[in-house]
Amino acid sequence: MNADLPHLHADLLPSPDILQLLGEQGAGHPPRILILYGSLRPQSFSRKLALEAERILRHLGAETRVFDPRQLPLLDSVPASHPEVQRLREWSIWSEGQVWVSPERHGTITGVFKNQIDWLPLEDGSVRPTQGRTLAVMQVCGGSQSFNVVNTLRVLGRWMRMVTIPNQSSVAKAWQEFDEHGRMKPSSFYDRVVDVMEELMKFTLMVRGRSDYLVSRYSERKGDAAQRALALAASAVEKA
């Protein structure tokens, strides 16, 4: 018992372990990045931006998957066993980092995008589909530049226990930033998207192999220890 910290279980709060922070050296596979976007329109600019991000990530050496939200039902309208819900959850578990791209609709993210996040549970048994993954956030704007969406996405990322990188991208007047083939035109907006994808790759390489240790929490370890103590006490009573 530490006299200065009488309420602290010191045995459950060791000093940071540098060896744990070093993590696995070389995971043996490319960084795995899942990309989500938030529009069903045939000419969806969030989808175009998502695919542009995917090209950059692949150039940087990532393995990528882009989830198509068109067949994903509304939350709770079907059981979680629905194939598209299972695909989304499995891909999130597969991922080591994610990119979230949403249009701005009435000053915030779209329902299409939020529906995808709502289908991802914070935890499912011992599995947490988003915890410890890195996250990059981007938005497309129909008019002048806004940061409402990326700010909201950061709140969501924090709630989903993700490691959101510092950089972000907001593409103003997105309708004039893509050519007839759906490719992003050269501009400062494009350069910023490249910056964000580069930063995401660096953070993902730093975090993967260490994420379980990085998000291990004193309060949860304390709770687990209390449960183990109760289980041992119950076992002792049964034997007696």
PDB file of N, CA and C in Angstrom, residues 131-183:
ATOM      1  N   GLN A 131     -11.391  -1.364 -31.023  1.00  0.00           N
ATOM      2  CA  GLN A 131     -10.435  -0.898 -30.015  1.00  0.00           C
ATOM      3  C   GLN A 131      -8.990  -1.102 -30.452  1.00  0.00           C
ATOM      4  N   GLY A 132      -8.196  -0.040 -30.298  1.00  0.00           N
ATOM      5  CA  GLY A 132      -6.777  -0.126 -30.590  1.00  0.00           C
ATOM      6  C   GLY A 132      -6.413   0.051 -32.046  1.00  0.00           C
ATOM      7  N   ARG A 133      -7.415   0.130 -32.937  1.00  0.00           N
ATOM      8  CA  ARG A 133      -7.102   0.382 -34.352  1.00  0.00           C
ATOM      9  C   ARG A 133      -6.785   1.866 -34.541  1.00  0.00           C
ATOM     10  N   THR A 134      -5.930   2.160 -35.492  1.00  0.00           N
ATOM     11  CA  THR A 134      -5.697   3.552 -35.852  1.00  0.00           C
ATOM     12  C   THR A 134      -6.843   4.037 -36.727  1.00  0.00           C
ATOM     13  N   LEU A 135      -7.012   5.353 -36.799  1.00  0.00           N
ATOM     14  CA  LEU A 135      -8.130   5.918 -37.548  1.00  0.00           C
ATOM     15  C   LEU A 135      -7.725   7.237 -38.181  1.00  0.00           C
ATOM     16  N   ALA A 136      -8.073   7.390 -39.465  1.00  0.00           N
ATOM     17  CA  ALA A 136      -7.959   8.664 -40.169  1.00  0.00           C
ATOM     18  C   ALA A 136      -9.357   9.113 -40.561  1.00  0.00           C
ATOM     19  N   VAL A 137      -9.663  10.408 -40.399  1.00  0.00           N
ATOM     20  CA  VAL A 137     -10.999  10.925 -40.703  1.00  0.00           C
ATOM     21  C   VAL A 137     -10.923  11.970 -41.817  1.00  0.00           C
ATOM     22  N   MET A 138     -11.914  11.893 -42.730  1.00  0.00           N
ATOM     23  CA  MET A 138     -11.974  12.840 -43.844  1.00  0.00           C
ATOM     24  C   MET A 138     -13.438  13.144 -44.156  1.00  0.00           C
ATOM     25  N   GLN A 139     -13.666  14.296 -44.779  1.00  0.00           N
ATOM     26  CA  GLN A 139     -15.020  14.660 -45.189  1.00  0.00           C
ATOM     27  C   GLN A 139     -14.995  15.327 -46.549  1.00  0.00           C
ATOM     28  N   VAL A 140     -16.146  15.265 -47.222  1.00  0.00           N
ATOM     29  CA  VAL A 140     -16.333  16.023 -48.458  1.00  0.00           C
ATOM     30  C   VAL A 140     -17.454  17.032 -48.226  1.00  0.00           C
ATOM     31  N   CYS A 141     -17.287  18.217 -48.789  1.00  0.00           N
ATOM     32  CA  CYS A 141     -18.246  19.302 -48.607  1.00  0.00           C
ATOM     33  C   CYS A 141     -18.823  19.686 -49.967  1.00  0.00           C
ATOM     34  N   GLY A 142     -20.118  19.992 -49.982  1.00  0.00           N
ATOM     35  CA  GLY A 142     -20.734  20.458 -51.216  1.00  0.00           C
ATOM     36  C   GLY A 142     -20.421  21.916 -51.496  1.00  0.00           C
ATOM     37  N   GLY A 143     -20.128  22.671 -50.454  1.00  0.00           N
ATOM     38  CA  GLY A 143     -19.813  24.084 -50.600  1.00  0.00           C
ATOM     39  C   GLY A 143     -18.468  24.409 -49.994  1.00  0.00           C
ATOM     40  N   SER A 144     -18.421  25.501 -49.223  1.00  0.00           N
ATOM     41  CA  SER A 144     -17.152  25.928 -48.647  1.00  0.00           C
ATOM     42  C   SER A 144     -16.671  24.929 -47.595  1.00  0.00           C
ATOM     43  N   GLN A 145     -15.409  25.035 -47.269  1.00  0.00           N
ATOM     44  CA  GLN A 145     -14.797  24.068 -46.373  1.00  0.00           C
ATOM     45  C   GLN A 145     -15.396  24.135 -44.971  1.00  0.00           C
ATOM     46  N   SER A 146     -15.640  22.960 -44.409  1.00  0.00           N
ATOM     47  CA  SER A 146     -16.191  22.843 -43.068  1.00  0.00           C
ATOM     48  C   SER A 146     -15.434  21.735 -42.352  1.00  0.00           C
ATOM     49  N   PHE A 147     -15.492  21.759 -41.023  1.00  0.00           N
ATOM     50  CA  PHE A 147     -14.837  20.715 -40.234  1.00  0.00           C
ATOM     51  C   PHE A 147     -15.823  20.046 -39.277  1.00  0.00           C
ATOM     52  N   ASN A 148     -17.124  20.253 -39.523  1.00  0.00           N
ATOM     53  CA  ASN A 148     -18.125  19.639 -38.654  1.00  0.00           C
ATOM     54  C   ASN A 148     -18.029  18.117 -38.656  1.00  0.00           C
ATOM     55  N   VAL A 149     -17.878  17.546 -39.837  1.00  0.00           N
ATOM     56  CA  VAL A 149     -17.885  16.084 -39.963  1.00  0.00           C
ATOM     57  C   VAL A 149     -16.645  15.468 -39.342  1.00  0.00           C
ATOM     58  N   VAL A 150     -15.468  16.012 -39.662  1.00  0.00           N
ATOM     59  CA  VAL A 150     -14.258  15.407 -39.100  1.00  0.00           C
ATOM     60  C   VAL A 150     -14.243  15.533 -37.579  1.00  0.00           C
ATOM     61  N   ASN A 151     -14.806  16.629 -37.065  1.00  0.00           N
ATOM     62  CA  ASN A 151     -14.893  16.759 -35.608  1.00  0.00           C
ATOM     63  C   ASN A 151     -15.813  15.698 -35.020  1.00  0.00           C
ATOM     64  N   THR A 152     -16.949  15.454 -35.677  1.00  0.00           N
ATOM     65  CA  THR A 152     -17.873  14.414 -35.212  1.00  0.00           C
ATOM     66  C   THR A 152     -17.238  13.035 -35.323  1.00  0.00           C
ATOM     67  N   LEU A 153     -16.528  12.798 -36.411  1.00  0.00           N
ATOM     68  CA  LEU A 153     -15.870  11.496 -36.587  1.00  0.00           C
ATOM     69  C   LEU A 153     -14.812  11.266 -35.508  1.00  0.00           C
ATOM     70  N   ARG A 154     -14.153  12.319 -35.081  1.00  0.00           N
ATOM     71  CA  ARG A 154     -13.178  12.179 -33.994  1.00  0.00           C
ATOM     72  C   ARG A 154     -13.870  11.769 -32.687  1.00  0.00           C
ATOM     73  N   VAL A 155     -15.034  12.355 -32.429  1.00  0.00           N
ATOM     74  CA  VAL A 155     -15.792  11.965 -31.238  1.00  0.00           C
ATOM     75  C   VAL A 155     -16.169  10.488 -31.319  1.00  0.00           C
ATOM     76  N   LEU A 156     -16.643  10.062 -32.487  1.00  0.00           N
ATOM     77  CA  LEU A 156     -17.003   8.655 -32.677  1.00  0.00           C
ATOM     78  C   LEU A 156     -15.788   7.741 -32.508  1.00  0.00           C
ATOM     79  N   GLY A 157     -14.675   8.152 -33.090  1.00  0.00           N
ATOM     80  CA  GLY A 157     -13.465   7.343 -32.974  1.00  0.00           C
ATOM     81  C   GLY A 157     -13.022   7.174 -31.536  1.00  0.00           C
ATOM     82  N   ARG A 158     -13.120   8.258 -30.763  1.00  0.00           N
ATOM     83  CA  ARG A 158     -12.770   8.170 -29.349  1.00  0.00           C
ATOM     84  C   ARG A 158     -13.728   7.232 -28.623  1.00  0.00           C
ATOM     85  N   TRP A 159     -15.014   7.341 -28.938  1.00  0.00           N
ATOM     86  CA  TRP A 159     -16.016   6.479 -28.306  1.00  0.00           C
ATOM     87  C   TRP A 159     -15.756   5.010 -28.643  1.00  0.00           C
ATOM     88  N   MET A 160     -15.292   4.757 -29.875  1.00  0.00           N
ATOM     89  CA  MET A 160     -15.022   3.379 -30.303  1.00  0.00           C
ATOM     90  C   MET A 160     -13.624   2.912 -29.889  1.00  0.00           C
ATOM     91  N   ARG A 161     -12.940   3.718 -29.056  1.00  0.00           N
ATOM     92  CA  ARG A 161     -11.648   3.377 -28.469  1.00  0.00           C
ATOM     93  C   ARG A 161     -10.567   3.179 -29.531  1.00  0.00           C
ATOM     94  N   MET A 162     -10.547   4.098 -30.494  1.00  0.00           N
ATOM     95  CA  MET A 162      -9.574   4.030 -31.578  1.00  0.00           C
ATOM     96  C   MET A 162      -8.496   5.091 -31.390  1.00  0.00           C
ATOM     97  N   VAL A 163      -7.374   4.890 -32.061  1.00  0.00           N
ATOM     98  CA  VAL A 163      -6.246   5.825 -31.998  1.00  0.00           C
ATOM     99  C   VAL A 163      -6.338   6.722 -33.226  1.00  0.00           C
ATOM    100  N   THR A 164      -6.977   7.879 -33.069  1.00  0.00           N
ATOM    101  CA  THR A 164      -7.214   8.777 -34.189  1.00  0.00           C
ATOM    102  C   THR A 164      -5.988   9.644 -34.424  1.00  0.00           C
ATOM    103  N   ILE A 165      -5.482   9.635 -35.653  1.00  0.00           N
ATOM    104  CA  ILE A 165      -4.250  10.369 -35.955  1.00  0.00           C
ATOM    105  C   ILE A 165      -4.519  11.876 -35.943  1.00  0.00           C
ATOM    106  N   PRO A 166      -3.483  12.702 -35.749  1.00  0.00           N
ATOM    107  CA  PRO A 166      -3.688  14.159 -35.675  1.00  0.00           C
ATOM    108  C   PRO A 166      -4.192  14.790 -36.967  1.00  0.00           C
ATOM    109  N   ASN A 167      -3.704  14.326 -38.113  1.00  0.00           N
ATOM    110  CA  ASN A 167      -4.050  14.968 -39.382  1.00  0.00           C
ATOM    111  C   ASN A 167      -5.446  14.565 -39.845  1.00  0.00           C
ATOM    112  N   GLN A 168      -6.038  15.367 -40.722  1.00  0.00           N
ATOM    113  CA  GLN A 168      -7.369  15.091 -41.253  1.00  0.00           C
ATOM    114  C   GLN A 168      -7.524  15.842 -42.569  1.00  0.00           C
ATOM    115  N   SER A 169      -8.598  15.528 -43.306  1.00  0.00           N
ATOM    116  CA  SER A 169      -8.820  16.179 -44.590  1.00  0.00           C
ATOM    117  C   SER A 169     -10.279  16.581 -44.736  1.00  0.00           C
ATOM    118  N   SER A 170     -10.508  17.811 -45.195  1.00  0.00           N
ATOM    119  CA  SER A 170     -11.843  18.295 -45.530  1.00  0.00           C
ATOM    120  C   SER A 170     -11.773  18.893 -46.930  1.00  0.00           C
ATOM    121  N   VAL A 171     -12.464  18.256 -47.868  1.00  0.00           N
ATOM    122  CA  VAL A 171     -12.402  18.661 -49.281  1.00  0.00           C
ATOM    123  C   VAL A 171     -13.601  19.555 -49.596  1.00  0.00           C
ATOM    124  N   ALA A 172     -13.334  20.837 -49.840  1.00  0.00           N
ATOM    125  CA  ALA A 172     -14.402  21.796 -50.153  1.00  0.00           C
ATOM    126  C   ALA A 172     -14.823  21.666 -51.617  1.00  0.00           C
ATOM    127  N   LYS A 173     -16.104  21.980 -51.884  1.00  0.00           N
ATOM    128  CA  LYS A 173     -16.641  21.927 -53.249  1.00  0.00           C
ATOM    129  C   LYS A 173     -16.163  20.668 -53.967  1.00  0.00           C
ATOM    130  N   ALA A 174     -16.457  19.543 -53.348  1.00  0.00           N
ATOM    131  CA  ALA A 174     -15.929  18.263 -53.838  1.00  0.00           C
ATOM    132  C   ALA A 174     -16.332  17.992 -55.281  1.00  0.00           C
ATOM    133  N   TRP A 175     -17.458  18.536 -55.712  1.00  0.00           N
ATOM    134  CA  TRP A 175     -17.938  18.298 -57.076  1.00  0.00           C
ATOM    135  C   TRP A 175     -16.974  18.803 -58.150  1.00  0.00           C
ATOM    136  N   GLN A 176     -16.085  19.732 -57.782  1.00  0.00           N
ATOM    137  CA  GLN A 176     -15.136  20.227 -58.778  1.00  0.00           C
ATOM    138  C   GLN A 176     -13.720  19.687 -58.557  1.00  0.00           C
ATOM    139  N   GLU A 177     -13.560  18.766 -57.618  1.00  0.00           N
ATOM    140  CA  GLU A 177     -12.238  18.229 -57.301  1.00  0.00           C
ATOM    141  C   GLU A 177     -11.970  16.861 -57.922  1.00  0.00           C
ATOM    142  N   PHE A 178     -12.954  16.324 -58.676  1.00  0.00           N
ATOM    143  CA  PHE A 178     -12.792  15.013 -59.310  1.00  0.00           C
ATOM    144  C   PHE A 178     -13.079  15.131 -60.800  1.00  0.00           C
ATOM    145  N   ASP A 179     -12.338  14.369 -61.607  1.00  0.00           N
ATOM    146  CA  ASP A 179     -12.555  14.423 -63.051  1.00  0.00           C
ATOM    147  C   ASP A 179     -13.661  13.462 -63.475  1.00  0.00           C
ATOM    148  N   GLU A 180     -13.872  13.358 -64.798  1.00  0.00           N
ATOM    149  CA  GLU A 180     -14.984  12.547 -65.302  1.00  0.00           C
ATOM    150  C   GLU A 180     -14.781  11.048 -65.064  1.00  0.00           C
ATOM    151  N   HIS A 181     -13.556  10.666 -64.706  1.00  0.00           N
ATOM    152  CA  HIS A 181     -13.267   9.257 -64.419  1.00  0.00           C
ATOM    153  C   HIS A 181     -13.306   8.960 -62.916  1.00  0.00           C
ATOM    154  N   GLY A 182     -13.692   9.951 -62.154  1.00  0.00           N
ATOM    155  CA  GLY A 182     -13.775   9.758 -60.713  1.00  0.00           C
ATOM    156  C   GLY A 182     -12.456   9.901 -59.989  1.00  0.00           C
ATOM    157  N   ARG A 183     -11.425  10.364 -60.681  1.00  0.00           N
ATOM    158  CA  ARG A 183     -10.113  10.550 -60.067  1.00  0.00           C
ATOM    159  C   ARG A 183      -9.974  11.967 -59.533  1.00  0.00           C
TER     160      ARG A 183
END
